[in-house]
Amino acid sequence: MGSASAFVLRWINFFTMILALLVVGFGFWMSTHNDECRRTLTVPVIALGGVIFLISLVGFLGAWKNISCLLWTYLITLFVVLVAIMVFTVLAFIITNTGTGHTVPGARYKEYRLQDYSSWFVKQACQCSFLNDTEKWTRLKSCLVKSDDCNSLSKRYKTLKEYKLADLTPMESGCCRPPAECGYPALNASYFDLSYHPVSANVDCKLYKNARSVRCYDCNSCKAGVAQYMKTEWRVVAIFNVILFVILSFVYLVGCCARRNAGGSDGKGHGR
């Protein structure tokens, strides 16, 4: 059983090292990409790949050479990773349990409000607090403008009926149109009649403009839409972490068996 566990552990970590190198390579590819918005993910991706590679290398060498101290190092590091994944996953489910969206009368899509989300999530979780940082929000806003999602709405939905029945994304709902409470009539999916006096005191009503580079990108509703997008991303990561936790737990158990076998071999060697 011991030799079999070492064999399994060796090959698991060998393939993990290859995967880690691919992740690092992908990170470097992102760093040379022209889109500045994607470059923000470069450091986390490269760091993740590097950490995975180092841990896998220690586990591979420990299982290959049957070195007990390397396997101990591997198991301790893997245990720390498992605890970190578990803590992060629990926190992710807790802090993303708010912000469900508000229905819009006569429409299929929902609107989102920034105050519905936990203060910690808004301040820390959303891309290093870009929602409260003017400079960071300006950079993100330029990415939203470049995406041209708002301008394409009128092409995707030819009539107002199609638009009201559209299942808009949180960012399309918050960044591409004024809040429904403003009372601005929609002329099409990308243009609203702003000659009407807003019926709401919401500051977003005055911030919205039909200009392509303005829209509602400075509105709190847009920030709320981004927060909802980040919440969805966090949920996906949390679910992925649950799967990863189960897999790593299996690897950890295999590693324990391999370490026990390596310890037994060391004892026999000293006995001779």
mmCIF file of C-alpha atoms in Angstrom:
data_model
loop_
_atom_site.group_PDB
_atom_site.id
_atom_site.type_symbol
_atom_site.label_atom_id
_atom_site.label_comp_id
_atom_site.label_asym_id
_atom_site.label_seq_id
_atom_site.Cartn_x
_atom_site.Cartn_y
_atom_site.Cartn_z
ATOM 1 C CA MET A 1 0.000 0.000 0.000
ATOM 2 C CA GLY A 2 2.885 2.365 0.901
ATOM 3 C CA SER A 3 4.732 1.985 -2.425
ATOM 4 C CA ALA A 4 1.460 2.265 -4.324
ATOM 5 C CA SER A 5 0.577 5.501 -2.519
ATOM 6 C CA ALA A 6 4.021 6.939 -3.301
ATOM 7 C CA PHE A 7 3.554 6.017 -6.966
ATOM 8 C CA VAL A 8 0.124 7.658 -7.120
ATOM 9 C CA LEU A 9 1.373 10.756 -5.289
ATOM 10 C CA ARG A 10 4.354 11.043 -7.624
ATOM 11 C CA TRP A 11 2.245 11.047 -10.759
ATOM 12 C CA ILE A 12 -0.436 13.312 -9.315
ATOM 13 C CA ASN A 13 2.191 15.934 -8.514
ATOM 14 C CA PHE A 14 3.908 15.448 -11.875
ATOM 15 C CA PHE A 15 0.722 16.325 -13.748
ATOM 16 C CA THR A 16 0.030 19.142 -11.282
ATOM 17 C CA MET A 17 3.445 20.656 -12.060
ATOM 18 C CA ILE A 18 2.638 20.594 -15.773
ATOM 19 C CA LEU A 19 -0.702 22.256 -15.059
ATOM 20 C CA ALA A 20 1.029 24.894 -12.913
ATOM 21 C CA LEU A 21 3.483 25.694 -15.703
ATOM 22 C CA LEU A 22 0.556 26.148 -18.078
ATOM 23 C CA VAL A 23 -1.082 28.526 -15.578
ATOM 24 C CA VAL A 24 2.158 30.558 -15.291
ATOM 25 C CA GLY A 25 2.468 30.620 -19.080
ATOM 26 C CA PHE A 26 -1.106 31.828 -19.369
ATOM 27 C CA GLY A 27 -0.320 34.573 -16.845
ATOM 28 C CA PHE A 28 2.647 35.775 -18.896
ATOM 29 C CA TRP A 29 0.496 35.703 -22.025
ATOM 30 C CA MET A 30 -2.022 37.924 -20.241
ATOM 31 C CA SER A 31 0.759 40.362 -19.316
ATOM 32 C CA THR A 32 1.508 40.911 -23.011
ATOM 33 C CA HIS A 33 -2.163 41.274 -23.952
ATOM 34 C CA ASN A 34 -3.189 44.684 -25.234
ATOM 35 C CA ASP A 35 -6.279 44.848 -23.063
ATOM 36 C CA GLU A 36 -5.249 46.680 -19.880
ATOM 37 C CA CYS A 37 -8.321 45.327 -18.086
ATOM 38 C CA ARG A 38 -7.078 41.763 -18.334
ATOM 39 C CA ARG A 39 -3.593 42.681 -17.133
ATOM 40 C CA THR A 40 -4.931 43.276 -13.621
ATOM 41 C CA LEU A 41 -5.295 39.494 -13.242
ATOM 42 C CA THR A 42 -1.712 38.781 -14.318
ATOM 43 C CA VAL A 43 -0.008 38.815 -10.900
ATOM 44 C CA PRO A 44 -2.621 36.617 -9.123
ATOM 45 C CA VAL A 45 -2.564 34.073 -11.962
ATOM 46 C CA ILE A 46 1.250 33.849 -12.079
ATOM 47 C CA ALA A 47 1.448 33.714 -8.268
ATOM 48 C CA LEU A 48 -1.123 30.910 -8.125
ATOM 49 C CA GLY A 49 0.753 28.913 -10.751
ATOM 50 C CA GLY A 50 4.062 29.453 -8.960
ATOM 51 C CA VAL A 51 2.734 28.319 -5.576
ATOM 52 C CA ILE A 52 1.113 25.217 -7.082
ATOM 53 C CA PHE A 53 4.353 24.360 -8.904
ATOM 54 C CA LEU A 54 6.517 24.656 -5.771
ATOM 55 C CA ILE A 55 4.169 22.572 -3.621
ATOM 56 C CA SER A 56 3.867 19.925 -6.341
ATOM 57 C CA LEU A 57 7.647 19.853 -6.840
ATOM 58 C CA VAL A 58 8.238 19.171 -3.133
ATOM 59 C CA GLY A 59 5.596 16.415 -3.164
ATOM 60 C CA PHE A 60 6.981 14.879 -6.361
ATOM 61 C CA LEU A 61 10.577 14.770 -5.106
ATOM 62 C CA GLY A 62 9.487 13.463 -1.712
ATOM 63 C CA ALA A 63 7.476 10.618 -3.265
ATOM 64 C CA TRP A 64 10.079 9.881 -5.963
ATOM 65 C CA LYS A 65 13.122 9.746 -3.661
ATOM 66 C CA ASN A 66 11.112 8.521 -0.672
ATOM 67 C CA ILE A 67 12.422 11.408 1.465
ATOM 68 C CA SER A 68 10.454 11.715 4.689
ATOM 69 C CA CYS A 69 11.355 15.358 5.462
ATOM 70 C CA LEU A 70 10.193 16.541 2.023
ATOM 71 C CA LEU A 71 6.939 14.663 2.439
ATOM 72 C CA TRP A 72 6.482 16.253 5.871
ATOM 73 C CA THR A 73 7.027 19.694 4.317
ATOM 74 C CA TYR A 74 4.603 18.828 1.525
ATOM 75 C CA LEU A 75 1.906 17.612 3.920
ATOM 76 C CA ILE A 76 2.222 20.606 6.267
ATOM 77 C CA THR A 77 2.021 23.043 3.331
ATOM 78 C CA LEU A 78 -0.904 21.151 1.816
ATOM 79 C CA PHE A 79 -2.675 21.171 5.180
ATOM 80 C CA VAL A 80 -2.282 24.966 5.399
ATOM 81 C CA VAL A 81 -3.676 25.268 1.871
ATOM 82 C CA LEU A 82 -6.667 23.075 2.791
ATOM 83 C CA VAL A 83 -7.424 25.208 5.857
ATOM 84 C CA ALA A 84 -7.095 28.409 3.792
ATOM 85 C CA ILE A 85 -9.438 27.042 1.110
ATOM 86 C CA MET A 86 -11.989 26.006 3.731
ATOM 87 C CA VAL A 87 -11.918 29.406 5.491
ATOM 88 C CA PHE A 88 -12.108 31.331 2.216
ATOM 89 C CA THR A 89 -15.002 29.194 0.942
ATOM 90 C CA VAL A 90 -17.048 29.638 4.116
ATOM 91 C CA LEU A 91 -16.434 33.399 4.088
ATOM 92 C CA ALA A 92 -17.279 33.591 0.382
ATOM 93 C CA PHE A 93 -20.684 31.976 0.936
ATOM 94 C CA ILE A 94 -21.382 34.197 3.953
ATOM 95 C CA ILE A 95 -20.468 37.586 2.454
ATOM 96 C CA THR A 96 -22.153 36.866 -0.881
ATOM 97 C CA ASN A 97 -25.439 35.997 0.782
ATOM 98 C CA THR A 98 -26.741 39.562 0.294
ATOM 99 C CA GLY A 99 -27.805 41.576 -2.735
ATOM 100 C CA THR A 100 -30.511 39.647 -4.542
ATOM 101 C CA GLY A 101 -31.744 42.442 -6.799
ATOM 102 C CA HIS A 102 -35.026 44.338 -7.059
ATOM 103 C CA THR A 103 -37.718 43.608 -9.627
ATOM 104 C CA VAL A 104 -38.628 46.286 -12.159
ATOM 105 C CA PRO A 105 -42.379 46.590 -12.911
ATOM 106 C CA GLY A 106 -43.141 45.375 -16.416
ATOM 107 C CA ALA A 107 -39.582 44.194 -17.037
ATOM 108 C CA ARG A 108 -37.774 40.872 -16.776
ATOM 109 C CA TYR A 109 -34.431 42.223 -15.579
ATOM 110 C CA LYS A 110 -33.605 43.361 -12.043
ATOM 111 C CA GLU A 111 -31.952 46.430 -10.569
ATOM 112 C CA TYR A 112 -29.288 46.348 -7.883
ATOM 113 C CA ARG A 113 -28.476 48.751 -5.058
ATOM 114 C CA LEU A 114 -25.054 49.175 -3.522
ATOM 115 C CA GLN A 115 -26.372 49.380 0.038
ATOM 116 C CA ASP A 116 -27.772 45.836 -0.261
ATOM 117 C CA TYR A 117 -24.270 44.337 -0.190
ATOM 118 C CA SER A 118 -22.166 43.798 2.909
ATOM 119 C CA SER A 119 -19.796 46.673 3.623
ATOM 120 C CA TRP A 120 -16.801 44.306 3.793
ATOM 121 C CA PHE A 121 -17.600 42.872 0.382
ATOM 122 C CA VAL A 122 -17.892 46.352 -1.149
ATOM 123 C CA LYS A 123 -14.713 47.635 0.533
ATOM 124 C CA GLN A 124 -12.431 44.615 0.218
ATOM 125 C CA ALA A 125 -13.718 41.855 -2.032
ATOM 126 C CA CYS A 126 -14.589 43.791 -5.180
ATOM 127 C CA GLN A 127 -11.259 43.948 -6.988
ATOM 128 C CA CYS A 128 -9.356 45.517 -4.072
ATOM 129 C CA SER A 129 -12.041 48.095 -3.239
ATOM 130 C CA PHE A 130 -12.321 49.739 -6.666
ATOM 131 C CA LEU A 131 -15.927 50.671 -5.854
ATOM 132 C CA ASN A 132 -14.723 53.217 -3.293
ATOM 133 C CA ASP A 133 -11.555 54.314 -5.074
ATOM 134 C CA THR A 134 -12.069 57.027 -7.695
ATOM 135 C CA GLU A 135 -8.869 56.267 -9.600
ATOM 136 C CA LYS A 136 -9.512 52.517 -9.741
ATOM 137 C CA TRP A 137 -13.144 53.064 -10.704
ATOM 138 C CA THR A 138 -12.053 55.376 -13.539
ATOM 139 C CA ARG A 139 -9.863 52.605 -14.938
ATOM 140 C CA LEU A 140 -12.660 50.061 -14.642
ATOM 141 C CA LYS A 141 -15.113 52.497 -16.197
ATOM 142 C CA SER A 142 -12.849 52.846 -19.250
ATOM 143 C CA CYS A 143 -12.997 49.061 -19.601
ATOM 144 C CA LEU A 144 -16.805 49.138 -19.448
ATOM 145 C CA VAL A 145 -16.931 51.852 -22.122
ATOM 146 C CA LYS A 146 -14.537 49.887 -24.361
ATOM 147 C CA SER A 147 -16.658 46.763 -24.072
ATOM 148 C CA ASP A 148 -19.450 48.594 -25.945
ATOM 149 C CA ASP A 149 -22.077 46.380 -24.268
ATOM 150 C CA CYS A 150 -24.408 49.324 -23.674
ATOM 151 C CA ASN A 151 -24.259 50.555 -27.261
ATOM 152 C CA SER A 152 -25.048 47.112 -28.617
ATOM 153 C CA LEU A 153 -28.342 46.844 -26.695
ATOM 154 C CA SER A 154 -30.291 48.723 -29.381
ATOM 155 C CA LYS A 155 -28.935 46.297 -31.994
ATOM 156 C CA ARG A 156 -29.879 43.243 -29.946
ATOM 157 C CA TYR A 157 -33.345 44.476 -28.987
ATOM 158 C CA LYS A 158 -35.078 46.180 -31.889
ATOM 159 C CA THR A 159 -38.290 47.089 -30.071
ATOM 160 C CA LEU A 160 -39.119 48.363 -26.582
ATOM 161 C CA LYS A 161 -41.151 45.217 -25.953
ATOM 162 C CA GLU A 162 -38.096 43.051 -26.666
ATOM 163 C CA TYR A 163 -36.024 45.303 -24.427
ATOM 164 C CA LYS A 164 -38.399 45.057 -21.463
ATOM 165 C CA LEU A 165 -38.505 41.272 -21.808
ATOM 166 C CA ALA A 166 -34.717 41.073 -22.091
ATOM 167 C CA ASP A 167 -32.751 39.278 -19.388
ATOM 168 C CA LEU A 168 -30.143 41.999 -18.904
ATOM 169 C CA THR A 169 -26.975 41.264 -16.975
ATOM 170 C CA PRO A 170 -26.476 43.162 -13.690
ATOM 171 C CA MET A 171 -23.944 45.478 -15.348
ATOM 172 C CA GLU A 172 -26.197 46.126 -18.353
ATOM 173 C CA SER A 173 -29.071 46.902 -16.007
ATOM 174 C CA GLY A 174 -27.024 49.200 -13.776
ATOM 175 C CA CYS A 175 -24.575 50.849 -16.184
ATOM 176 C CA CYS A 176 -26.501 51.159 -19.451
ATOM 177 C CA ARG A 177 -29.745 52.733 -18.270
ATOM 178 C CA PRO A 178 -31.042 55.042 -15.544
ATOM 179 C CA PRO A 179 -32.826 53.468 -12.557
ATOM 180 C CA ALA A 180 -36.501 52.786 -13.258
ATOM 181 C CA GLU A 181 -37.507 55.079 -10.364
ATOM 182 C CA CYS A 182 -36.212 58.088 -12.344
ATOM 183 C CA GLY A 183 -39.207 57.782 -14.670
ATOM 184 C CA TYR A 184 -37.336 58.551 -17.912
ATOM 185 C CA PRO A 185 -39.235 57.066 -20.902
ATOM 186 C CA ALA A 186 -37.146 54.725 -23.036
ATOM 187 C CA LEU A 187 -37.102 55.627 -26.737
ATOM 188 C CA ASN A 188 -35.089 52.508 -27.530
ATOM 189 C CA ALA A 189 -32.767 50.140 -25.694
ATOM 190 C CA SER A 190 -29.916 52.672 -25.627
ATOM 191 C CA TYR A 191 -31.648 56.054 -25.513
ATOM 192 C CA PHE A 192 -33.909 57.699 -22.925
ATOM 193 C CA ASP A 193 -35.934 60.919 -23.019
ATOM 194 C CA LEU A 194 -34.182 63.096 -20.434
ATOM 195 C CA SER A 195 -36.470 66.086 -20.991
ATOM 196 C CA TYR A 196 -38.732 64.703 -18.280
ATOM 197 C CA HIS A 197 -38.066 65.866 -14.728
ATOM 198 C CA PRO A 198 -36.959 62.855 -12.642
ATOM 199 C CA VAL A 199 -39.640 61.717 -10.226
ATOM 200 C CA SER A 200 -37.023 60.378 -7.797
ATOM 201 C CA ALA A 201 -34.381 62.095 -5.675
ATOM 202 C CA ASN A 202 -31.895 59.337 -6.543
ATOM 203 C CA VAL A 203 -28.615 61.039 -7.568
ATOM 204 C CA ASP A 204 -28.196 58.478 -10.353
ATOM 205 C CA CYS A 205 -31.071 60.189 -12.201
ATOM 206 C CA LYS A 206 -28.956 63.305 -12.715
ATOM 207 C CA LEU A 207 -25.767 61.375 -13.431
ATOM 208 C CA TYR A 208 -27.225 59.431 -16.353
ATOM 209 C CA LYS A 209 -26.596 60.795 -19.861
ATOM 210 C CA ASN A 210 -27.284 59.258 -23.264
ATOM 211 C CA ALA A 211 -23.710 59.884 -24.410
ATOM 212 C CA ARG A 212 -21.835 56.649 -25.129
ATOM 213 C CA SER A 213 -18.922 57.521 -22.856
ATOM 214 C CA VAL A 214 -21.161 58.610 -19.958
ATOM 215 C CA ARG A 215 -24.347 56.507 -19.698
ATOM 216 C CA CYS A 216 -24.704 55.569 -16.026
ATOM 217 C CA TYR A 217 -21.077 54.556 -15.543
ATOM 218 C CA ASP A 218 -20.683 56.914 -12.556
ATOM 219 C CA CYS A 219 -23.941 55.804 -10.972
ATOM 220 C CA ASN A 220 -24.189 53.772 -7.773
ATOM 221 C CA SER A 221 -26.461 51.425 -9.720
ATOM 222 C CA CYS A 222 -23.536 50.653 -12.047
ATOM 223 C CA LYS A 223 -21.261 49.944 -9.095
ATOM 224 C CA ALA A 224 -23.987 47.720 -7.665
ATOM 225 C CA GLY A 225 -24.185 45.867 -10.986
ATOM 226 C CA VAL A 226 -20.429 45.278 -10.874
ATOM 227 C CA ALA A 227 -20.744 44.142 -7.238
ATOM 228 C CA GLN A 228 -23.416 41.640 -8.287
ATOM 229 C CA TYR A 229 -21.137 40.395 -11.064
ATOM 230 C CA MET A 230 -18.297 39.993 -8.556
ATOM 231 C CA LYS A 231 -20.668 38.206 -6.174
ATOM 232 C CA THR A 232 -21.503 35.696 -8.912
ATOM 233 C CA GLU A 233 -17.805 35.237 -9.636
ATOM 234 C CA TRP A 234 -17.098 34.669 -5.944
ATOM 235 C CA ARG A 235 -19.848 32.046 -5.798
ATOM 236 C CA VAL A 236 -18.330 30.239 -8.784
ATOM 237 C CA VAL A 237 -14.899 30.343 -7.123
ATOM 238 C CA ALA A 238 -16.420 29.076 -3.856
ATOM 239 C CA ILE A 239 -18.052 26.109 -5.612
ATOM 240 C CA PHE A 240 -14.778 25.392 -7.418
ATOM 241 C CA ASN A 241 -12.999 25.514 -4.050
ATOM 242 C CA VAL A 242 -15.360 22.901 -2.628
ATOM 243 C CA ILE A 243 -14.423 20.545 -5.478
ATOM 244 C CA LEU A 244 -10.742 21.440 -5.081
ATOM 245 C CA PHE A 245 -10.956 20.808 -1.323
ATOM 246 C CA VAL A 246 -12.298 17.290 -1.898
ATOM 247 C CA ILE A 247 -9.563 16.499 -4.456
ATOM 248 C CA LEU A 248 -6.760 17.921 -2.293
ATOM 249 C CA SER A 249 -8.095 16.029 0.735
ATOM 250 C CA PHE A 250 -7.707 12.801 -1.240
ATOM 251 C CA VAL A 251 -4.181 13.817 -2.285
ATOM 252 C CA TYR A 252 -3.415 14.660 1.345
ATOM 253 C CA LEU A 253 -4.499 11.201 2.509
ATOM 254 C CA VAL A 254 -2.378 9.588 -0.207
ATOM 255 C CA GLY A 255 0.525 11.773 0.906
ATOM 256 C CA CYS A 256 0.073 10.621 4.511
ATOM 257 C CA CYS A 257 0.336 7.002 3.390
ATOM 258 C CA ALA A 258 3.440 7.781 1.332
ATOM 259 C CA ARG A 259 5.074 9.607 4.259
ATOM 260 C CA ARG A 260 4.317 6.719 6.598
ATOM 261 C CA ASN A 261 5.983 4.366 4.138
ATOM 262 C CA ALA A 262 8.992 6.684 3.794
ATOM 263 C CA GLY A 263 9.285 6.847 7.594
ATOM 264 C CA GLY A 264 9.224 3.056 7.770
ATOM 265 C CA SER A 265 11.937 2.790 5.136
ATOM 266 C CA ASP A 266 14.105 5.265 7.035
ATOM 267 C CA GLY A 267 13.640 3.219 10.212
ATOM 268 C CA LYS A 268 14.659 -0.003 8.457
ATOM 269 C CA GLY A 269 17.696 1.729 6.976
ATOM 270 C CA HIS A 270 18.838 2.897 10.435
ATOM 271 C CA GLY A 271 18.152 -0.554 11.835
ATOM 272 C CA ARG A 272 20.622 -2.075 9.421
#
